PDB file of C-alpha atoms in Angstrom:
ATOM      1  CA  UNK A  18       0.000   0.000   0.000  1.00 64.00           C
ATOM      2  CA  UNK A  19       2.752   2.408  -0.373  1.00 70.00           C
ATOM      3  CA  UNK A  20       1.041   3.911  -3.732  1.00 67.00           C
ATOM      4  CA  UNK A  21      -0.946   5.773  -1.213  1.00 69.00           C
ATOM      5  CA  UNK A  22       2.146   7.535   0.598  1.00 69.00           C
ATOM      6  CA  UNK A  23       2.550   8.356  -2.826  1.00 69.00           C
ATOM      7  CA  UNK A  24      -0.764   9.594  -3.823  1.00 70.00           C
ATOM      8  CA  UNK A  25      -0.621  11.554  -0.614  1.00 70.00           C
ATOM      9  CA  UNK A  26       2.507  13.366  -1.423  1.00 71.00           C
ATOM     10  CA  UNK A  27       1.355  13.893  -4.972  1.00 68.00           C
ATOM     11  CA  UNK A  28      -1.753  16.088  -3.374  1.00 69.00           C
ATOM     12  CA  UNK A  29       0.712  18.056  -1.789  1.00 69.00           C
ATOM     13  CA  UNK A  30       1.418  20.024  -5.148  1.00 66.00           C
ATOM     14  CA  UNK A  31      -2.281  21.075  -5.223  1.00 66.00           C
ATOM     15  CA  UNK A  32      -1.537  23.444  -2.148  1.00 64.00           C
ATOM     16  CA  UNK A  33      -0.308  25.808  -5.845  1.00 60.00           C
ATOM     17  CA  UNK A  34      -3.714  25.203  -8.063  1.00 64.00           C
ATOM     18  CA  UNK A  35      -5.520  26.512  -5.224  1.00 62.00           C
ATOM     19  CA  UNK A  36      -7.239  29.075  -7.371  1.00 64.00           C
ATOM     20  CA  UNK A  37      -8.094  26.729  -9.985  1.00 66.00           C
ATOM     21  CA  UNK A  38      -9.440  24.061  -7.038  1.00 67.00           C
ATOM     22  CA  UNK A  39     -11.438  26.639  -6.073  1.00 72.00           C
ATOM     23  CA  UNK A  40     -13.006  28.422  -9.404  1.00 72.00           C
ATOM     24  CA  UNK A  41     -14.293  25.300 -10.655  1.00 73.00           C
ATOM     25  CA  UNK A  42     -16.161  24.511  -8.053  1.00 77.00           C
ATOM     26  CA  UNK A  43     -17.285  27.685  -7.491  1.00 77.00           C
ATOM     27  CA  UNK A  44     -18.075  28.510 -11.231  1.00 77.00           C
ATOM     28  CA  UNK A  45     -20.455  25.854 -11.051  1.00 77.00           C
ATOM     29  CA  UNK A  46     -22.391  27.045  -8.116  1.00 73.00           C
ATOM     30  CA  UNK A  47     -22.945  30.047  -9.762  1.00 75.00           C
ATOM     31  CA  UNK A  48     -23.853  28.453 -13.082  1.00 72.00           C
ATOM     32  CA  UNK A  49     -26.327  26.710 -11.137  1.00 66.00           C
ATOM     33  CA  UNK A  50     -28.328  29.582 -10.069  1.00 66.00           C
ATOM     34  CA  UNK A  51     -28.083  32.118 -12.116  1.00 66.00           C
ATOM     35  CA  UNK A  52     -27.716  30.089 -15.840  1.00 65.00           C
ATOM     36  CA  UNK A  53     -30.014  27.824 -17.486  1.00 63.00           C
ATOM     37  CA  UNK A  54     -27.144  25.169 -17.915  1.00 58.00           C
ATOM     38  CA  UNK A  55     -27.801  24.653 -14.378  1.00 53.00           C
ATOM     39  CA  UNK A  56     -30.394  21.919 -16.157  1.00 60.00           C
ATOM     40  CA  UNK A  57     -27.752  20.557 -18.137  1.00 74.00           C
ATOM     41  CA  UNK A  58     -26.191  17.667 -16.346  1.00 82.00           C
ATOM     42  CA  UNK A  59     -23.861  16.643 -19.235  1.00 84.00           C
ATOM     43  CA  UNK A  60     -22.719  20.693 -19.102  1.00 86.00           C
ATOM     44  CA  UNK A  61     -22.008  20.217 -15.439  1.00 87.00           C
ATOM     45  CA  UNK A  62     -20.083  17.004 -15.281  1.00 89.00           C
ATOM     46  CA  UNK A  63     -17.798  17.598 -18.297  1.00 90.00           C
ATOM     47  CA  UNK A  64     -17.193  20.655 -16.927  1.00 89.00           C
ATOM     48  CA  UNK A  65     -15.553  19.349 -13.637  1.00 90.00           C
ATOM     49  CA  UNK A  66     -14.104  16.675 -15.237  1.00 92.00           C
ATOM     50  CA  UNK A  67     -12.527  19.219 -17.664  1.00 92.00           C
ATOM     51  CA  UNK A  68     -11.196  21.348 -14.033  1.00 89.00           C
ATOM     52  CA  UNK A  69      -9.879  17.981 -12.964  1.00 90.00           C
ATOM     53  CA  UNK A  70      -7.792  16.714 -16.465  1.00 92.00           C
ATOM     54  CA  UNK A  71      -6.349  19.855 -15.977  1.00 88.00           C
ATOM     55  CA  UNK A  72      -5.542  20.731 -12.367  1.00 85.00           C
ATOM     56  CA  UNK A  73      -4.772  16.218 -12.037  1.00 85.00           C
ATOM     57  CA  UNK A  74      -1.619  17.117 -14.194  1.00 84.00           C
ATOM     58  CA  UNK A  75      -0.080  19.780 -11.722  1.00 78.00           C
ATOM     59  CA  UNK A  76       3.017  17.497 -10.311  1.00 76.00           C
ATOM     60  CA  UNK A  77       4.073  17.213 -13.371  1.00 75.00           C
ATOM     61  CA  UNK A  78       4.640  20.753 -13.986  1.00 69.00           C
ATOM     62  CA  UNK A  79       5.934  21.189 -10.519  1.00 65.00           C
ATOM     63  CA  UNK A  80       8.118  18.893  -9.677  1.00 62.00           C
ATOM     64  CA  UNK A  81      11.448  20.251  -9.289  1.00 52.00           C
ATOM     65  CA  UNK A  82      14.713  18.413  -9.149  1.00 49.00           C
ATOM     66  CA  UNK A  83      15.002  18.606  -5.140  1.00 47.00           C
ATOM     67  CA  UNK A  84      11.001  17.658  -4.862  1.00 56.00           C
ATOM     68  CA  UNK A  85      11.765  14.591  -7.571  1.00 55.00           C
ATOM     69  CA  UNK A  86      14.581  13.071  -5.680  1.00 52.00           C
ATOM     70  CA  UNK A  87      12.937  13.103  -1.924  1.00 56.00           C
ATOM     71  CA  UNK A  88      10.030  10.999  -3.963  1.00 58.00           C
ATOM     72  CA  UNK A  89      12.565   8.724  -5.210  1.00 59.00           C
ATOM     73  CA  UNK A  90      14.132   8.681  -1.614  1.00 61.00           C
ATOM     74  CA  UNK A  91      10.699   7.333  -0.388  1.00 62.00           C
ATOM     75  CA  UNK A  92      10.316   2.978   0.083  1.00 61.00           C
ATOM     76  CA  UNK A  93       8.363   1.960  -3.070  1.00 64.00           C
ATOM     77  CA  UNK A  94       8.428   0.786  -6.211  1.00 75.00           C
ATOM     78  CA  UNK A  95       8.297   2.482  -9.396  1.00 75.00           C
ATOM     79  CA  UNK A  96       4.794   1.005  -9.768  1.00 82.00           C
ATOM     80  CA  UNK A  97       3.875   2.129  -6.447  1.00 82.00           C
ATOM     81  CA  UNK A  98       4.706   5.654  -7.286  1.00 83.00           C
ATOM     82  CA  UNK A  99       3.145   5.276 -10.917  1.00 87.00           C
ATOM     83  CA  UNK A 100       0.280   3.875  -8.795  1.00 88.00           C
ATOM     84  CA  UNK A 101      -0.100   6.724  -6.461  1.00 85.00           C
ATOM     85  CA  UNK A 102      -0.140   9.726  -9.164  1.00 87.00           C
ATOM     86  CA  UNK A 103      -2.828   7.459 -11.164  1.00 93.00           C
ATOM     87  CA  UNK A 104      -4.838   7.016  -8.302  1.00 90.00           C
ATOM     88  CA  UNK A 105      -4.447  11.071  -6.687  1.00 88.00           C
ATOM     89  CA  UNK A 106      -6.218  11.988 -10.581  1.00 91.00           C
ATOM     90  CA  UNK A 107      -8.984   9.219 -10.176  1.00 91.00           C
ATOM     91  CA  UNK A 108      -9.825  10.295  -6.594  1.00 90.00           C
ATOM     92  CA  UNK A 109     -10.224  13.965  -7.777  1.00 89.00           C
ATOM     93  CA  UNK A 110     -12.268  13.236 -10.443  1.00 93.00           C
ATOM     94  CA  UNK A 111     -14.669  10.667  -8.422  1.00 92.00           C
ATOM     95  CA  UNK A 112     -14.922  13.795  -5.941  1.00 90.00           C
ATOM     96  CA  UNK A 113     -15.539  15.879  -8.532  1.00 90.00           C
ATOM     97  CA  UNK A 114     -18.508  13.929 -10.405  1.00 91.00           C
ATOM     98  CA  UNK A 115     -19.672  13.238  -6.948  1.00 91.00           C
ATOM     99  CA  UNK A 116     -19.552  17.157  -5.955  1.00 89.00           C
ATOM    100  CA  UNK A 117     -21.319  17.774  -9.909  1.00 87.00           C
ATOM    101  CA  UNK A 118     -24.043  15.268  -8.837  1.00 88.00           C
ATOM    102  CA  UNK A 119     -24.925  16.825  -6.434  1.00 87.00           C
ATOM    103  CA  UNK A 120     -25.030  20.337  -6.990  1.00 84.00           C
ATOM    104  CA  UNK A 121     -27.466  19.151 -10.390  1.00 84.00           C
ATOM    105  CA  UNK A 122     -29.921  17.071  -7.883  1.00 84.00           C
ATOM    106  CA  UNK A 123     -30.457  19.920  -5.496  1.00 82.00           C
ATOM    107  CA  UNK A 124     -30.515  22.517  -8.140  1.00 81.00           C
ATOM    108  CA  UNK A 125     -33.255  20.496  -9.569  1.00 78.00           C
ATOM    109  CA  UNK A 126     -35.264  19.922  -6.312  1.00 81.00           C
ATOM    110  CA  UNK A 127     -34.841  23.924  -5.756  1.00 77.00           C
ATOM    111  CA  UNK A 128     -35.682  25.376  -9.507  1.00 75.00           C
ATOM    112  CA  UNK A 129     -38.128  22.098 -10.372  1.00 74.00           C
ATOM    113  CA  UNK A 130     -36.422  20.344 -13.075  1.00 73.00           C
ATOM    114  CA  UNK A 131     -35.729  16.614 -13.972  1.00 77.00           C
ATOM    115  CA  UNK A 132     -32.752  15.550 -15.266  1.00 77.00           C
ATOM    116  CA  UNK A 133     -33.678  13.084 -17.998  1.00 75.00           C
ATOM    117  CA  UNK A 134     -32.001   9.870 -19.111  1.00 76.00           C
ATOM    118  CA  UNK A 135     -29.992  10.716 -21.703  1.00 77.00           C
ATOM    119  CA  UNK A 136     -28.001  13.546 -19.640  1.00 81.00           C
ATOM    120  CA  UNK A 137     -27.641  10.942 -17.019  1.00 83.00           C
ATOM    121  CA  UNK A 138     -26.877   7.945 -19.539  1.00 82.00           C
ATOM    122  CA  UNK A 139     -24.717  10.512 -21.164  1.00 83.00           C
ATOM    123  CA  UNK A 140     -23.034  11.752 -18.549  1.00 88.00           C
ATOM    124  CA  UNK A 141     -21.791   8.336 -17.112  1.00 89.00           C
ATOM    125  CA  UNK A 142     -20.443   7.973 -20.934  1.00 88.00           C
ATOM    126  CA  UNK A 143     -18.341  11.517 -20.215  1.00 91.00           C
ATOM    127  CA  UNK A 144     -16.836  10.262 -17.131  1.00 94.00           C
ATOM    128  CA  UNK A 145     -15.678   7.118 -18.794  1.00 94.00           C
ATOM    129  CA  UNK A 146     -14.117   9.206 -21.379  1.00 94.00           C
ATOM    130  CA  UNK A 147     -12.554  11.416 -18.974  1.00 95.00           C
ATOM    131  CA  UNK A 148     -10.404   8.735 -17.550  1.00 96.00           C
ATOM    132  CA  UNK A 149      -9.558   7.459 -20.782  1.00 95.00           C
ATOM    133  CA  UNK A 150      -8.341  10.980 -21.804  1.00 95.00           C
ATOM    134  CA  UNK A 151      -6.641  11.581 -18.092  1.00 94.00           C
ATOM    135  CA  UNK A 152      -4.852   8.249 -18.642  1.00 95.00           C
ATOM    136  CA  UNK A 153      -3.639   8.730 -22.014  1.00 95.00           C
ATOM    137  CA  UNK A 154      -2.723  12.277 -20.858  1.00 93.00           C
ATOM    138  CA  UNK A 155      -0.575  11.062 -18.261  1.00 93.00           C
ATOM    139  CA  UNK A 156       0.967   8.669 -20.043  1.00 93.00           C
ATOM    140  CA  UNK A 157       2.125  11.201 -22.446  1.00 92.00           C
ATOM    141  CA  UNK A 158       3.573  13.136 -19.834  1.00 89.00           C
ATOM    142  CA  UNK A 159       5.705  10.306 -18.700  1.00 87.00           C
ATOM    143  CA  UNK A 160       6.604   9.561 -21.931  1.00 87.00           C
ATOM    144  CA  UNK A 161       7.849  13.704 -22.176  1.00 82.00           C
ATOM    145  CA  UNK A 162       9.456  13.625 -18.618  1.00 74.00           C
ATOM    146  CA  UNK A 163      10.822  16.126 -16.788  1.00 66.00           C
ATOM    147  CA  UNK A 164      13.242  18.957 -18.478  1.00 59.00           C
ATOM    148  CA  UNK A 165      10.754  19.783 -21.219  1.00 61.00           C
ATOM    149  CA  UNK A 166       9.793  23.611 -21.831  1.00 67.00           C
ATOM    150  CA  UNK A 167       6.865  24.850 -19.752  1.00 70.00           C
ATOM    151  CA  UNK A 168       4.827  25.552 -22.986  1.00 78.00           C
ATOM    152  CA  UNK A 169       5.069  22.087 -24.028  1.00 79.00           C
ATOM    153  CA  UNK A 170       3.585  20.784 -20.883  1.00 78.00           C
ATOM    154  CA  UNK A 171       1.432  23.270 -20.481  1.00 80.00           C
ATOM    155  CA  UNK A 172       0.095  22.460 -23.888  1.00 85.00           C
ATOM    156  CA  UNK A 173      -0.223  18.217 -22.955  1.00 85.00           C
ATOM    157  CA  UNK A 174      -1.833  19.736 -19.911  1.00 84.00           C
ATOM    158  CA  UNK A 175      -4.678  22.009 -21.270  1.00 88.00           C
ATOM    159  CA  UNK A 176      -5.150  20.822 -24.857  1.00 91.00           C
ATOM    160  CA  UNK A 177      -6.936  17.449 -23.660  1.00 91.00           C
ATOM    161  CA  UNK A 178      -9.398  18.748 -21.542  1.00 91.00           C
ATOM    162  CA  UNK A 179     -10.301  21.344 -24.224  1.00 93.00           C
ATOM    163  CA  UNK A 180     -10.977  18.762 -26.359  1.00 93.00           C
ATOM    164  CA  UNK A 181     -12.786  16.576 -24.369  1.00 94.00           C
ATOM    165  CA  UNK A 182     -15.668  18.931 -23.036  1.00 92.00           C
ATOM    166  CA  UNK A 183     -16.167  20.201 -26.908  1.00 92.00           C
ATOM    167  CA  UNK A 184     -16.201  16.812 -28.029  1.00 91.00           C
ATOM    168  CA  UNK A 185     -18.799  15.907 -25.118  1.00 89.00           C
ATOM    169  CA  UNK A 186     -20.806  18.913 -25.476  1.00 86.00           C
ATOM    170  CA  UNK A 187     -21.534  19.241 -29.085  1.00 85.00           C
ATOM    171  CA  UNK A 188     -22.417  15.666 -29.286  1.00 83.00           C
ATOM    172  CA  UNK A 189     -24.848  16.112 -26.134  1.00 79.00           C
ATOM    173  CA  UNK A 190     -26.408  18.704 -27.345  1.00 78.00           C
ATOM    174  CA  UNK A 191     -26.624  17.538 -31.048  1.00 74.00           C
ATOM    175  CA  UNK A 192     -28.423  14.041 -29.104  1.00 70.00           C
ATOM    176  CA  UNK A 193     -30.488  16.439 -27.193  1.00 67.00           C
ATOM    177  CA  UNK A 194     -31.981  17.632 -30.481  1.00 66.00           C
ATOM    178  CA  UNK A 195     -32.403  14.649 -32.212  1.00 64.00           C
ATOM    179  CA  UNK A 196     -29.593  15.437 -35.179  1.00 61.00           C
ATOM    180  CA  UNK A 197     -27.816  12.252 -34.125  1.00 61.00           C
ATOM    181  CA  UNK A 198     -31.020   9.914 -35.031  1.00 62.00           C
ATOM    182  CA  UNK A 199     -28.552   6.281 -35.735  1.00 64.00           C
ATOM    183  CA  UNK A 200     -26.516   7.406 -32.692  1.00 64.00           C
ATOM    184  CA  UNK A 201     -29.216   8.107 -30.752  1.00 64.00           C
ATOM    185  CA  UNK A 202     -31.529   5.002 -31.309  1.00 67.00           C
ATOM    186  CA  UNK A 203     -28.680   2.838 -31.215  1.00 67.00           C
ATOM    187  CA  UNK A 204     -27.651   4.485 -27.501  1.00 68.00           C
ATOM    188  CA  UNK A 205     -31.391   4.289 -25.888  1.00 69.00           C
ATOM    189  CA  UNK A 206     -31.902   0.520 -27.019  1.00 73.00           C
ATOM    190  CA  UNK A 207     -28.444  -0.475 -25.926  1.00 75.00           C
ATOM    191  CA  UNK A 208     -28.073   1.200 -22.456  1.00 75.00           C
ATOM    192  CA  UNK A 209     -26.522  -1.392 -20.448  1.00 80.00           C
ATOM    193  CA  UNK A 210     -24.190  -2.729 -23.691  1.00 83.00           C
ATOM    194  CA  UNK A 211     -23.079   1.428 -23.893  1.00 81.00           C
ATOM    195  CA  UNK A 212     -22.248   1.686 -20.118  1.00 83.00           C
ATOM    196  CA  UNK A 213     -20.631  -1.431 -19.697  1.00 87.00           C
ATOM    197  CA  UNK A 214     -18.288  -1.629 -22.636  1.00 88.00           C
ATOM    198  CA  UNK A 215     -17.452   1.864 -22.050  1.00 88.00           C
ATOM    199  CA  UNK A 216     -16.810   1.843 -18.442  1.00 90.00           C
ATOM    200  CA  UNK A 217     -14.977  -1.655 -19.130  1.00 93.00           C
ATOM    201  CA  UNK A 218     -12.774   0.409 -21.869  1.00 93.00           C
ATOM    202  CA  UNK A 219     -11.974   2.717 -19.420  1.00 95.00           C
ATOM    203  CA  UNK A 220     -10.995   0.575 -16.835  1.00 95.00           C
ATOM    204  CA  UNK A 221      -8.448  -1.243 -19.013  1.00 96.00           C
ATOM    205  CA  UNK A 222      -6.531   1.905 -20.445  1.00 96.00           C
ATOM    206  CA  UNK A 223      -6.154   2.835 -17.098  1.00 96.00           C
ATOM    207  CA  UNK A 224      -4.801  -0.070 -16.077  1.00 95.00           C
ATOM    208  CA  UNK A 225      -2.826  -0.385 -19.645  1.00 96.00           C
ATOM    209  CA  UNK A 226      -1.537   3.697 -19.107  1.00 95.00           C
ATOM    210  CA  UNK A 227      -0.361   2.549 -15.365  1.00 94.00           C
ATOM    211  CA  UNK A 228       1.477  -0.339 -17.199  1.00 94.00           C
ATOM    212  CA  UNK A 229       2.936   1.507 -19.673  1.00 95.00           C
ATOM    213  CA  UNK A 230       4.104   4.548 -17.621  1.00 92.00           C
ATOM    214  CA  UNK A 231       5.485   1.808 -14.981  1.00 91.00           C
ATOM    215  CA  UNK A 232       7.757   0.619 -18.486  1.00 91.00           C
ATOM    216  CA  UNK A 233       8.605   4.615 -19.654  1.00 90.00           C
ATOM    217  CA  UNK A 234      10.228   5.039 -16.495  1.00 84.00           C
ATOM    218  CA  UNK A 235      11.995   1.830 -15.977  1.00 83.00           C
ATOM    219  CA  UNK A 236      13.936   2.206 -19.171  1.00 83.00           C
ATOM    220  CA  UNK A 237      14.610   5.894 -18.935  1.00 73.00           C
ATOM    221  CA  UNK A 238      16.142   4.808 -15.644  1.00 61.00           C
ATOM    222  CA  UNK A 239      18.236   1.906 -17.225  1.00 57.00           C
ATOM    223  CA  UNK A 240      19.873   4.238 -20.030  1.00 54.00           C
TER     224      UNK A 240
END
């Protein structure tokens, strides 16, 4: 269990995103009573799984030479520390969809909405996809390591999450009004099939990113 020493220390570089951990949050709040997106669950949990691709990838960015070798000083594994950082971005973004839930179900209970099935369907869908993004993300940031220019990682760090609330949001809303008809039909009569294989797709590139990163740094290490 020392992946969560690890996942521990990794949190420790959040203390410096402290605006960003707090606008989110906050930014959907205000969303939720003053906008009309406050209906839109698929808006709401995209959104804070956007905050989190982006905030997850902090260490990265600010790990120093001095911070870098007191983690390496620290009993583990290279898995275990892979582990750790893996594990620090799925925590945040399970708080995160948890925090999104619920700010969407008591929004709803105070203004009188319902949130239908395909925003919650759909929204399950955007989490899944937001791991598989996160993990792909970080495995790309191993793969950079440490010494690049701050405008490269900045760009590994911020061009994913772009991409992955447009890419959720215009298909949402294109669903919402019926302009994805095939898509659609296929998605409401294959629910379970959806969910599952996409949840189970998830799962295994997270498991395969942890793999490979484990791999990235064991032969940067040998050389």
């Amino acid at each position: 269990m020392n992946w969560v020493k690890f996942m521990k220390t990794d949190f420790l570089f959040y203390k410096y995103q402290k605006v960003l951990m707090i606008v989110f949050p906050v930014f959907v709040v205000f969303m939720s009573i003053y906008s009309k997106v406050s209906q839109d669950m698929i808006f709401t949990i995209s959104y804070l799984c956007f905050g989190v691709l982006i905030v997850s990838t902090a260490p990265y960015c600010l790990e120093n030479k001095s911070m870098s070798a007191f983690i390496q000083m620290l009993p583990g594994s290279d898995r275990e520390r892979v582990v750790g950082r893996y594990m620090c971005f799925g925590a945040m973004l399970l708080a995160a969809v948890a925090y999104g839930v619920g700010v969407v179900l008591v929004t709803g209970w105070i203004k009188g909405f319902h949130v239908t099935y395909f925003d919650m369907y759909f929204s399950v869908l955007a989490v899944a996809f937001s791991i598989i993004v996160g993990s792909l993300q970080f495995l790309i940031l191993y793969i950079a390591g440490r010494g690049k220019s701050n405008q490269l990682l900045n760009i590994i760090r911020m061009l994913p999450g772009f991409v992955f609330f447009w890419i959720i949001n215009f298909i949402g809303e294109k669903g919402k009004e019926g302009s994805l008809h095939l898509l659609e039909y296929f998605f409401i009569h294959n629910k379970l099939i959806c969910l599952i294989s996409m949840a189970a797709a998830a799962l295994l590139i997270f498991a395969g990113c942890i793999f490979a990163s484990v791999k990235v740094i064991q032969r940067r290490d040998a050389i």
